[in-house]
Coordinates of C-alpha atoms in Angstrom, one line a residue:
Chain A
M7 CA 101.9 106.9 29.7
E8 CA 100.6 103.6 28.5
Y9 CA 100.4 103.4 24.1
E10 CA 98.9 101.0 22.2
V11 CA 100.2 100.0 19.0
I12 CA 98.7 100.0 15.5
V13 CA 100.2 98.2 12.9
G14 CA 98.1 97.8 9.1
L15 CA 100.8 95.6 7.1
E16 CA 100.3 96.3 3.5
T17 CA 102.5 93.3 1.3
H18 CA 103.7 93.4 -1.8
A19 CA 104.2 89.3 -3.9
E20 CA 105.3 89.4 -7.4
L21 CA 102.9 87.0 -9.4
A22 CA 104.1 83.1 -10.3
T23 CA 104.1 83.6 -14.0
I24 CA 106.3 83.8 -16.8
T25 CA 105.8 86.7 -18.4
K26 CA 104.9 89.5 -17.4
L27 CA 101.9 91.8 -16.8
F28 CA 100.6 93.6 -19.9
C29 CA 103.8 92.2 -22.6
G30 CA 105.6 89.0 -23.0
C31 CA 108.5 89.5 -21.6
S32 CA 109.7 87.0 -19.2
T33 CA 110.1 87.2 -15.7
K34 CA 112.9 85.5 -14.7
F35 CA 114.8 86.1 -12.0
G36 CA 118.7 86.4 -12.3
V37 CA 119.8 87.3 -15.2
E38 CA 121.2 90.6 -17.8
P39 CA 119.5 93.8 -16.4
N40 CA 117.5 95.1 -19.8
T41 CA 117.9 91.8 -21.1
Q42 CA 113.7 91.4 -20.3
V43 CA 111.8 94.3 -22.3
C44 CA 110.8 95.5 -25.2
P45 CA 108.2 98.4 -25.6
V46 CA 105.2 98.3 -23.8
C47 CA 106.5 97.6 -20.2
L48 CA 110.1 100.1 -21.7
G49 CA 106.5 103.0 -21.6
M50 CA 107.0 102.9 -25.4
P51 CA 105.0 105.8 -27.1
G52 CA 102.1 104.1 -28.8
V53 CA 102.0 100.4 -27.1
L54 CA 99.5 98.8 -25.5
P55 CA 99.2 96.8 -23.0
V56 CA 97.4 93.6 -23.2
M57 CA 96.2 91.3 -19.5
N58 CA 97.7 88.4 -18.5
K59 CA 94.7 85.7 -17.8
K60 CA 97.0 83.9 -15.3
A61 CA 98.1 86.8 -13.6
F62 CA 95.0 87.8 -13.0
E63 CA 93.1 84.3 -11.8
Y64 CA 96.6 84.7 -9.7
A65 CA 95.2 86.8 -8.2
L66 CA 91.6 86.5 -7.8
K67 CA 92.5 82.9 -5.7
A68 CA 94.0 85.6 -3.9
A69 CA 90.8 87.6 -3.4
I70 CA 89.5 84.2 -2.3
A71 CA 92.4 82.2 -0.3
L72 CA 91.8 86.0 1.6
N73 CA 87.7 85.8 2.0
C74 CA 87.0 88.7 -0.1
R75 CA 83.9 90.4 -1.6
I76 CA 84.7 89.8 -5.2
D77 CA 82.1 92.3 -7.3
E78 CA 82.0 91.6 -10.6
F79 CA 83.0 94.1 -12.5
T80 CA 87.3 95.1 -11.9
N81 CA 89.2 97.4 -14.1
F82 CA 92.6 99.0 -14.0
D83 CA 93.6 102.8 -13.2
R84 CA 96.3 104.7 -13.3
K85 CA 98.2 105.9 -10.9
S86 CA 101.0 108.9 -11.5
Y87 CA 104.3 109.7 -10.1
Y88 CA 107.8 110.1 -11.2
Y89 CA 110.3 108.1 -10.3
P90 CA 112.7 106.8 -13.0
D91 CA 112.1 103.1 -12.4
L92 CA 109.4 103.6 -13.9
P93 CA 109.2 103.8 -17.1
K94 CA 105.7 105.7 -17.6
N95 CA 105.8 107.7 -14.9
Y96 CA 102.5 105.5 -14.0
Q97 CA 101.5 102.6 -12.7
I98 CA 98.6 100.5 -13.6
S99 CA 97.2 100.1 -11.1
Q100 CA 93.8 99.5 -9.3
N101 CA 92.3 102.2 -6.7
Y102 CA 88.0 102.6 -7.6
Y103 CA 87.0 98.7 -7.7
N104 CA 89.3 96.8 -6.5
L105 CA 89.0 93.1 -7.5
G106 CA 89.2 92.0 -3.7
V107 CA 87.4 94.0 -1.0
D108 CA 87.3 93.8 2.9
G109 CA 88.2 90.9 3.4
Y110 CA 89.8 89.0 6.9
M111 CA 92.5 86.3 7.8
D112 CA 92.7 84.2 10.6
I113 CA 95.8 83.9 12.6
S114 CA 97.7 82.0 15.9
V115 CA 98.7 84.7 18.1
N116 CA 100.6 81.6 20.6
G117 CA 98.1 79.0 20.6
T118 CA 94.6 81.9 20.5
I119 CA 92.8 82.6 16.3
R120 CA 93.1 86.4 16.0
R121 CA 91.2 87.5 12.6
I122 CA 92.9 90.4 10.7
R123 CA 90.5 92.3 8.2
I124 CA 92.4 93.0 4.6
H125 CA 91.1 95.6 3.4
N126 CA 91.9 95.0 0.0
V127 CA 93.6 93.0 -2.2
H128 CA 94.2 94.0 -6.0
L129 CA 96.9 93.6 -8.7
E130 CA 99.4 95.8 -9.9
E131 CA 102.6 96.4 -12.5
E132 CA 106.0 95.3 -10.8
A133 CA 108.5 99.1 -10.7
G134 CA 111.9 98.6 -12.7
K135 CA 115.6 98.2 -10.2
L136 CA 117.4 101.1 -9.0
I137 CA 121.0 100.3 -8.6
H138 CA 122.7 103.3 -6.7
P139 CA 127.0 102.6 -7.2
E140 CA 128.9 101.7 -4.1
E141 CA 131.2 105.1 -4.8
I142 CA 129.2 108.3 -1.9
S143 CA 130.5 110.8 -5.0
A144 CA 128.9 109.4 -8.2
D145 CA 126.3 111.3 -9.3
Y146 CA 124.0 109.5 -10.7
S147 CA 121.5 105.9 -10.4
L148 CA 120.9 103.0 -13.0
V149 CA 118.0 101.4 -13.9
D150 CA 117.3 97.7 -15.1
F151 CA 113.8 97.2 -16.1
N152 CA 113.6 93.5 -16.3
R153 CA 111.6 93.7 -13.3
A154 CA 109.4 96.5 -14.7
G155 CA 105.8 94.9 -15.4
V156 CA 105.8 91.9 -13.6
P157 CA 102.4 91.1 -12.5
L158 CA 102.5 92.0 -8.8
L159 CA 99.1 91.9 -5.8
E160 CA 99.0 94.1 -3.1
I161 CA 97.2 93.5 0.1
V162 CA 96.1 95.6 2.3
S163 CA 95.4 95.2 5.7
Y164 CA 93.3 96.6 8.4
P165 CA 95.4 98.4 11.6
D166 CA 93.9 95.4 13.6
M167 CA 97.8 93.9 14.9
R168 CA 98.6 94.9 18.5
N169 CA 102.1 93.9 18.6
V170 CA 105.5 91.9 17.3
D171 CA 104.0 88.5 17.3
E172 CA 100.9 89.0 15.6
V173 CA 102.8 90.4 13.1
E174 CA 105.1 88.5 12.4
S175 CA 102.0 86.1 12.5
Y176 CA 100.0 87.6 10.0
M177 CA 103.5 88.5 7.7
Q178 CA 103.7 84.3 8.0
T179 CA 100.5 83.0 7.6
L180 CA 100.6 85.2 4.8
R181 CA 103.3 83.8 2.9
K182 CA 102.1 80.0 3.7
I183 CA 98.6 81.1 2.1
L184 CA 100.3 81.9 -0.8
L185 CA 103.1 79.5 -1.2
Y186 CA 100.0 76.7 -1.2
A187 CA 97.4 78.5 -3.3
E188 CA 100.5 78.5 -5.8
I189 CA 100.3 82.3 -5.8
S190 CA 104.2 83.8 -5.7
D191 CA 106.7 81.6 -4.9
C192 CA 107.7 84.2 -1.8
K193 CA 111.4 84.4 -2.3
M194 CA 112.0 88.4 -0.3
Q195 CA 115.9 88.1 -0.9
E196 CA 114.2 87.8 -4.7
G197 CA 111.6 90.7 -3.4
S198 CA 108.8 88.2 -4.5
L199 CA 107.7 89.2 -1.1
R200 CA 107.3 92.3 1.0
F201 CA 105.6 94.5 3.5
E202 CA 105.5 97.3 5.0
A203 CA 104.1 99.0 7.8
S204 CA 102.3 101.8 8.8
I205 CA 102.3 102.1 12.7
S206 CA 100.0 104.6 15.4
L207 CA 99.9 104.5 18.7
R208 CA 96.7 105.2 21.2
K209 CA 96.1 105.9 24.0
K210 CA 95.2 103.2 26.6
G211 CA 92.1 102.9 27.2
S212 CA 90.8 105.7 24.6
D213 CA 89.6 105.1 21.6
K214 CA 91.4 107.6 19.3
L215 CA 94.2 107.1 17.0
G216 CA 97.0 108.8 17.1
N217 CA 98.7 109.8 13.5
R218 CA 99.8 107.2 11.3
V219 CA 103.4 106.9 10.0
E220 CA 104.4 105.1 7.6
I221 CA 108.0 102.4 7.0
K222 CA 109.7 101.4 4.3
N223 CA 112.7 99.4 2.6
L224 CA 111.6 97.1 4.5
N225 CA 113.3 93.5 3.7
S226 CA 113.1 91.2 5.2
M227 CA 110.7 89.9 8.2
K228 CA 113.4 90.3 10.9
S229 CA 113.4 94.2 9.4
V230 CA 109.5 94.8 10.3
L231 CA 109.4 93.3 13.8
K232 CA 113.0 95.5 14.2
A233 CA 110.9 98.7 12.8
I234 CA 107.7 98.6 14.6
E235 CA 109.3 98.4 17.9
Y236 CA 111.6 101.0 17.3
E237 CA 108.4 103.3 15.7
A238 CA 107.1 102.8 18.8
K239 CA 109.3 103.9 21.2
R240 CA 109.9 107.2 19.1
Q241 CA 106.6 107.6 18.7
S242 CA 106.1 107.3 22.8
E243 CA 109.0 109.2 23.1
V244 CA 107.2 112.0 21.5
L245 CA 104.1 111.7 22.8
D246 CA 105.5 111.5 26.5
R247 CA 107.5 115.0 25.4
G248 CA 103.9 116.5 24.8
G249 CA 104.5 116.4 21.5
T250 CA 103.0 115.3 18.2
V251 CA 104.3 112.3 16.1
D252 CA 104.0 113.5 12.0
R253 CA 102.1 112.2 9.9
E254 CA 105.1 110.9 7.1
T255 CA 106.1 108.5 5.8
R256 CA 110.1 107.0 7.0
L257 CA 113.1 104.8 5.2
W258 CA 114.1 102.4 7.9
D259 CA 117.8 101.7 7.4
E260 CA 119.1 98.0 8.1
V261 CA 122.3 98.1 9.5
S262 CA 121.9 101.3 11.9
E263 CA 119.0 99.0 12.5
K264 CA 117.4 102.9 12.8
S265 CA 114.3 104.7 10.9
A266 CA 114.9 107.9 9.1
R267 CA 112.4 110.2 7.7
M268 CA 111.9 110.9 3.6
R269 CA 112.7 113.8 2.6
S270 CA 109.3 115.5 2.2
K271 CA 109.2 117.3 -1.3
E272 CA 109.0 113.1 -2.4
E273 CA 106.5 112.6 -0.3
A274 CA 104.0 114.7 -1.7
Q275 CA 102.2 112.8 -3.3
D276 CA 99.0 113.4 -5.8
Y277 CA 98.9 110.1 -7.4
R278 CA 95.7 111.8 -9.8
Y279 CA 94.2 108.2 -9.9
F280 CA 92.3 108.3 -13.1
P281 CA 90.3 104.6 -15.3
E282 CA 93.6 103.5 -17.5
P283 CA 92.0 104.1 -21.0
D284 CA 94.5 101.6 -22.4
L285 CA 92.9 98.4 -20.2
L286 CA 88.8 97.1 -20.5
P287 CA 87.0 96.4 -18.2
V288 CA 87.1 93.1 -16.2
L289 CA 83.9 91.3 -15.5
I290 CA 83.8 87.8 -13.3
N291 CA 80.9 85.9 -13.5
E292 CA 79.4 82.8 -11.1
K293 CA 81.4 80.0 -13.3
W294 CA 84.7 81.5 -13.5
L295 CA 84.9 82.6 -10.2
S296 CA 83.8 79.1 -9.7
A297 CA 86.1 77.5 -11.5
I298 CA 88.8 79.4 -9.9
K299 CA 87.5 78.8 -6.2
A300 CA 87.9 74.9 -7.5
S301 CA 91.4 75.3 -8.7
I302 CA 93.2 77.0 -5.1
P303 CA 94.9 74.1 -3.6
E304 CA 94.5 73.3 -0.2
L305 CA 95.4 75.9 2.5
P306 CA 97.2 75.7 5.4
R307 CA 95.4 75.6 8.0
E308 CA 93.3 72.7 6.1
R309 CA 96.4 70.7 5.0
K310 CA 97.6 71.1 8.4
Q311 CA 94.0 69.8 9.9
R312 CA 93.8 67.1 8.2
F313 CA 97.7 65.7 9.4
M314 CA 95.9 65.2 12.3
E315 CA 92.6 63.8 11.5
V316 CA 94.0 61.6 9.6
F317 CA 97.3 60.9 10.3
K318 CA 97.2 61.2 13.8
L319 CA 100.0 63.3 14.3
S320 CA 100.2 66.1 17.5
D321 CA 99.8 69.0 17.1
Y322 CA 103.1 69.9 17.3
D323 CA 103.9 67.9 14.6
A324 CA 101.2 68.6 12.1
G325 CA 102.5 72.6 12.5
V326 CA 106.6 71.6 11.8
I327 CA 105.4 68.9 8.6
T328 CA 102.8 72.4 7.5
E329 CA 105.2 75.1 8.3
E330 CA 107.1 75.1 4.3
K331 CA 104.4 73.3 1.8
V332 CA 107.6 71.3 0.2
L333 CA 107.6 69.4 3.6
A334 CA 104.1 69.4 3.6
D335 CA 103.9 68.0 -0.2
F336 CA 106.9 65.3 0.3
F337 CA 105.3 64.0 4.3
D338 CA 102.2 63.0 1.5
E339 CA 104.3 61.7 -1.4
C340 CA 105.5 59.7 1.2
V341 CA 102.9 58.3 3.6
K342 CA 101.3 57.7 -0.5
I343 CA 103.7 55.2 -0.6
L344 CA 104.1 53.7 2.5
D345 CA 101.1 53.9 5.0
R346 CA 103.5 55.1 8.5
P347 CA 102.6 58.7 8.9
K348 CA 103.9 59.3 12.5
A349 CA 107.4 57.6 11.7
I350 CA 107.9 59.3 8.0
C351 CA 106.4 62.3 10.7
N352 CA 109.5 61.1 12.5
W353 CA 112.0 61.5 10.1
I354 CA 111.4 64.6 8.7
I355 CA 111.4 66.6 11.7
N356 CA 114.2 64.5 13.0
D357 CA 116.0 63.9 10.8
L358 CA 115.8 65.5 7.1
L359 CA 115.3 69.0 8.7
R360 CA 118.2 68.4 11.5
E361 CA 120.3 67.8 7.2
V362 CA 118.0 70.7 6.0
K363 CA 119.5 73.1 9.0
D364 CA 123.5 71.1 9.9
K365 CA 123.9 72.0 5.9
K366 CA 122.0 75.2 5.2
L367 CA 120.3 73.2 2.3
D368 CA 117.2 74.6 0.1
I369 CA 113.9 73.5 1.7
N370 CA 113.2 73.8 -1.7
N371 CA 115.3 71.0 -3.0
L372 CA 115.2 67.9 -1.2
P373 CA 118.3 65.9 -1.1
I374 CA 116.1 63.1 -0.1
K375 CA 112.6 61.9 -2.9
A376 CA 109.4 60.4 -0.9
K377 CA 110.2 57.5 -2.3
Q378 CA 113.7 56.8 -0.6
L379 CA 112.3 57.7 2.8
A380 CA 109.6 55.7 2.8
V381 CA 111.8 52.2 1.3
L382 CA 114.6 53.2 4.7
V383 CA 111.2 53.1 6.8
E384 CA 109.4 49.9 5.1
I385 CA 113.3 48.3 5.0
I386 CA 113.6 49.4 9.1
E387 CA 110.4 48.4 9.4
K388 CA 111.3 44.9 7.9
G389 CA 113.7 44.1 10.0
T390 CA 116.5 44.9 6.9
I391 CA 118.5 46.3 9.0
S392 CA 118.4 48.1 12.6
S393 CA 117.3 51.4 13.7
T394 CA 121.7 52.4 14.4
I395 CA 122.7 51.7 11.2
A396 CA 119.5 53.7 8.9
K397 CA 121.3 57.2 10.8
E398 CA 124.1 55.7 8.3
V399 CA 122.3 55.0 5.6
F400 CA 120.4 58.3 5.9
S401 CA 122.8 59.9 5.8
E402 CA 124.6 58.2 2.8
M403 CA 121.7 58.8 1.0
I404 CA 121.5 62.2 1.7
Q405 CA 125.2 62.4 0.4
T406 CA 125.3 60.9 -1.8
G407 CA 121.8 60.8 -3.4
K408 CA 121.2 57.4 -4.1
G409 CA 118.6 54.6 -2.3
P410 CA 119.1 52.6 0.8
Q411 CA 118.1 49.7 -1.2
T412 CA 122.0 50.6 -3.1
I413 CA 123.5 51.6 0.1
I414 CA 122.7 49.2 2.3
E415 CA 124.0 46.5 -0.4
E416 CA 126.9 48.3 -1.8
K417 CA 128.5 48.7 2.3
K418 CA 126.5 44.6 2.9
L419 CA 124.6 46.5 6.3
V420 CA 121.3 43.8 6.4
Q421 CA 120.9 42.7 9.4
I422 CA 122.2 39.3 10.8
S423 CA 119.5 37.1 12.6
D424 CA 120.7 34.7 12.0
E425 CA 120.8 33.0 15.1
G426 CA 123.7 30.4 14.6
L427 CA 125.7 33.3 13.5
I428 CA 125.3 35.3 16.5
E429 CA 125.6 32.7 18.9
A430 CA 128.4 32.0 17.5
V431 CA 129.5 36.0 18.1
I432 CA 128.3 36.2 21.7
T433 CA 129.8 32.6 22.9
K434 CA 133.1 34.6 21.9
V435 CA 132.8 37.7 23.4
I436 CA 131.8 36.0 26.5
S437 CA 135.0 33.7 26.6
S438 CA 137.0 36.9 25.7
N439 CA 135.8 38.9 28.7
P440 CA 135.3 36.6 31.9
D441 CA 135.2 39.3 34.4
A442 CA 132.5 40.6 32.5
I443 CA 130.0 37.9 33.8
E444 CA 132.2 37.6 37.0
D445 CA 130.6 41.2 37.2
Y446 CA 127.2 40.4 36.1
K447 CA 126.5 37.2 38.3
K448 CA 127.6 39.9 41.3
G449 CA 124.7 41.6 40.2
K450 CA 126.0 44.6 37.8
K451 CA 123.4 44.5 35.6
N452 CA 124.7 46.2 33.4
A453 CA 127.7 44.9 32.1
L454 CA 125.0 43.2 30.0
T455 CA 124.4 46.1 28.0
F456 CA 128.8 45.9 27.7
L457 CA 129.0 42.0 26.4
V458 CA 125.6 43.4 23.9
G459 CA 127.6 46.5 23.6
Q460 CA 131.0 44.1 22.5
V461 CA 128.5 41.2 19.8
M462 CA 127.2 44.6 17.7
K463 CA 131.4 46.3 17.6
E464 CA 132.1 42.9 17.0
T465 CA 129.1 42.4 14.0
K466 CA 130.0 46.0 12.7
G467 CA 126.4 46.7 14.9
K468 CA 124.6 44.6 11.9
A469 CA 122.8 41.6 14.8
N470 CA 119.2 42.2 15.2
P471 CA 119.1 43.6 19.2
K472 CA 116.5 42.1 19.9
I473 CA 118.1 38.0 18.7
V474 CA 121.5 39.4 20.9
N475 CA 119.5 39.9 24.2
E476 CA 117.6 37.0 24.1
I477 CA 120.9 34.2 22.9
L478 CA 123.0 36.3 25.8
A479 CA 120.3 36.2 28.8
K480 CA 119.7 32.3 27.9
K481 CA 123.5 31.6 27.7
V482 CA 124.1 33.6 31.3
G483 CA 121.6 31.5 32.4
I484 CA 118.6 34.9 34.1
Chain B
M9 CA 86.4 126.8 -10.5
K10 CA 88.6 129.5 -10.4
I11 CA 92.3 128.9 -10.6
G12 CA 95.1 131.0 -9.6
K13 CA 99.0 131.1 -10.4
K14 CA 99.4 128.7 -6.8
D15 CA 97.8 126.2 -8.8
I16 CA 100.1 126.4 -12.0
E17 CA 102.3 126.6 -10.2
Y18 CA 101.4 123.5 -8.0
I19 CA 99.9 121.1 -11.8
A20 CA 103.9 122.1 -13.0
N21 CA 105.3 120.8 -10.6
L22 CA 103.9 117.7 -10.4
S23 CA 104.3 117.3 -14.5
R24 CA 108.2 118.2 -14.0
I25 CA 107.5 121.2 -16.6
E26 CA 109.3 125.1 -16.2
L27 CA 107.4 127.1 -16.7
S28 CA 107.5 131.5 -16.8
E29 CA 105.7 133.8 -15.6
H30 CA 104.5 134.9 -19.0
E31 CA 103.9 131.4 -19.3
K32 CA 102.0 130.8 -15.8
E33 CA 100.0 134.3 -16.0
M34 CA 99.2 133.6 -19.8
F35 CA 97.8 129.4 -18.3
V36 CA 96.1 130.2 -15.5
H37 CA 92.8 132.4 -18.5
Q38 CA 93.8 129.3 -20.7
L39 CA 92.6 126.8 -17.9
S40 CA 89.9 128.6 -16.1
D41 CA 88.4 128.8 -19.5
I42 CA 88.7 125.5 -20.2
L43 CA 87.3 124.1 -16.6
S44 CA 84.4 126.9 -16.6
Y45 CA 83.7 125.4 -20.6
I46 CA 83.8 121.5 -19.8
G47 CA 82.2 122.9 -16.2
K48 CA 78.6 123.2 -18.4
I49 CA 78.9 119.6 -17.6
S50 CA 77.7 119.9 -14.3
E51 CA 74.6 121.7 -14.8
L52 CA 73.3 118.3 -15.7
N53 CA 71.7 116.4 -13.1
T54 CA 73.7 112.9 -12.7
E55 CA 72.5 111.8 -10.1
N56 CA 71.9 107.8 -10.4
V57 CA 74.6 107.9 -12.8
T58 CA 77.4 105.4 -12.5
P59 CA 80.4 107.8 -13.2
M60 CA 81.1 106.3 -17.1
A61 CA 85.0 105.0 -18.3
Y62 CA 84.4 103.1 -21.4
T63 CA 83.3 103.8 -24.7
I64 CA 82.6 100.1 -26.4
K65 CA 81.0 97.5 -24.3
A66 CA 84.1 95.1 -24.1
S67 CA 85.6 93.1 -21.8
N68 CA 87.9 90.7 -20.1
V69 CA 90.1 91.7 -23.4
F70 CA 93.3 88.8 -22.1
K71 CA 96.4 87.1 -23.3
E72 CA 97.8 83.6 -22.1
D73 CA 101.2 83.5 -20.2
I74 CA 103.3 82.1 -22.8
P75 CA 106.8 84.3 -23.5
E76 CA 107.7 86.1 -26.4
P77 CA 111.1 87.4 -27.6
S78 CA 112.5 90.3 -26.0
I79 CA 113.9 92.9 -28.2
S80 CA 117.6 93.2 -28.1
L81 CA 120.0 95.5 -25.6
E82 CA 120.9 97.8 -27.8
D83 CA 117.6 98.6 -29.5
V84 CA 116.6 98.6 -26.0
Q85 CA 119.0 101.6 -25.1
L86 CA 119.0 103.4 -28.5
N87 CA 115.8 106.0 -27.5
A88 CA 118.0 106.2 -23.9
P89 CA 119.4 109.9 -23.4
D90 CA 122.5 108.0 -21.5
I91 CA 123.1 104.4 -21.0
K92 CA 126.8 102.9 -18.3
G93 CA 127.0 99.3 -19.5
V94 CA 124.2 96.8 -19.4
F95 CA 122.1 100.1 -17.3
F96 CA 120.2 102.9 -18.0
K97 CA 121.6 106.4 -16.4
V98 CA 120.2 108.8 -14.2
P99 CA 120.0 111.5 -12.1
K100 CA 121.2 110.3 -9.1
V101 CA 118.4 109.2 -7.1
I102 CA 118.7 110.3 -3.4
E103 CA 116.8 108.5 -0.1

């Protein structure tokens, strides 16, 4: 039987605030466990939460960027469940009046645009982190509450995706929007961006959806895609056998690349949502909303469009440069200093990105400054150094962090354009290679290339190739 | 609304509390009484009345995103039933 795969995604993104959602504790990642906690985020009796304005505004930004409807009234609800990573035994979240609803995000899949609807965008608090001892026999788990209370944005899509290509594009596009709008740092390895997928199958041609299965514990985009493929196959096998797919939650195991059903007891959820009495509602007026709207920087699609229109970059080049916000920012900074967009773009794509990839550098920490690259391109255009030497200078820049001028001076790499000097070298090269001249006269054109090479070797690559060619041509009598 | 023993057991499970048979029986009656008393409200016509969750007319209370000191690890662990090193120790969580 042929089935259509129906996928919806739930995304959690930790917001880029420096303090938690309801207290003044720091959100810094990777510090000693249980050192960024206080009575509020530990859920001590009698404490009161106070909403972090910046976190709320980041969530608003996301709702706007995802084209949501934002109602004037929004509030917070308690979601009750018992789990050791949740100190209060309830999570402050939103259920009845989400701050953003009915939005959409356009994604590009193999050159076509697909619109994926967003069910809602809401704000909630992060849970703590559970650590399971390595020894299987250990009868305990450990808890670190440093993440508890960190502001968390949840974005729920409609089940509008039909294959893994769409899912991948959705995840990438969403990540880029959150990064460009400076809402979250989106570091999946640190857990600040996470996805959960719900998957169901539907017989081709039918409009009846099968039971939905939720997959959790997906630690990378790759895991999400693998888990979806695995689950689609599993469900189609169940259906082909004449069985029914149970509505359940499954956990993905990255090592075995399989999912397994969560124990049904843990699955039996009754969250008993009710309005959080410790927090007042939030009213959003037009003035506030337009101020937030105005604070949203250029988003990835607009940026790509601008690079193509203003700087005449190709679709491909603009796509590569805007893939990472840091690169797009770097490019903008470079062209502001030197109006040579095409040359700068080539250096970024061909050389900078290669260095980043080869040396496994962090893209967020580029090894050179925009000013340095702009100066390098300017020096090449002026003819001070040849493009071959420029590559050498560039890799030296990456290694030492020095500016191009310093390197050129230190290594005496300035291009030789003095015709007298070049002619002297050419005379020397010709006299020591009489065979090459003979070959050339016999019609071997590449003998000339050989001579140019010898001149370059003599001058350590510094001779201006254009002048070398001119003088050489004259000498051999073309 | 009629409350049965099953409901009491369900609620007890959600709240992670253990009840004796005697207590279950007792709560069946008590909760039924409470619910029928509260049930009086449903005699009122609440059509076109939005549910009220807040009794004071205030909104938009915020704090700024400015860090404040956390408390010492010693104080953090003071009320913990069990600890191990810098962590809280809890019964094994299996997934």
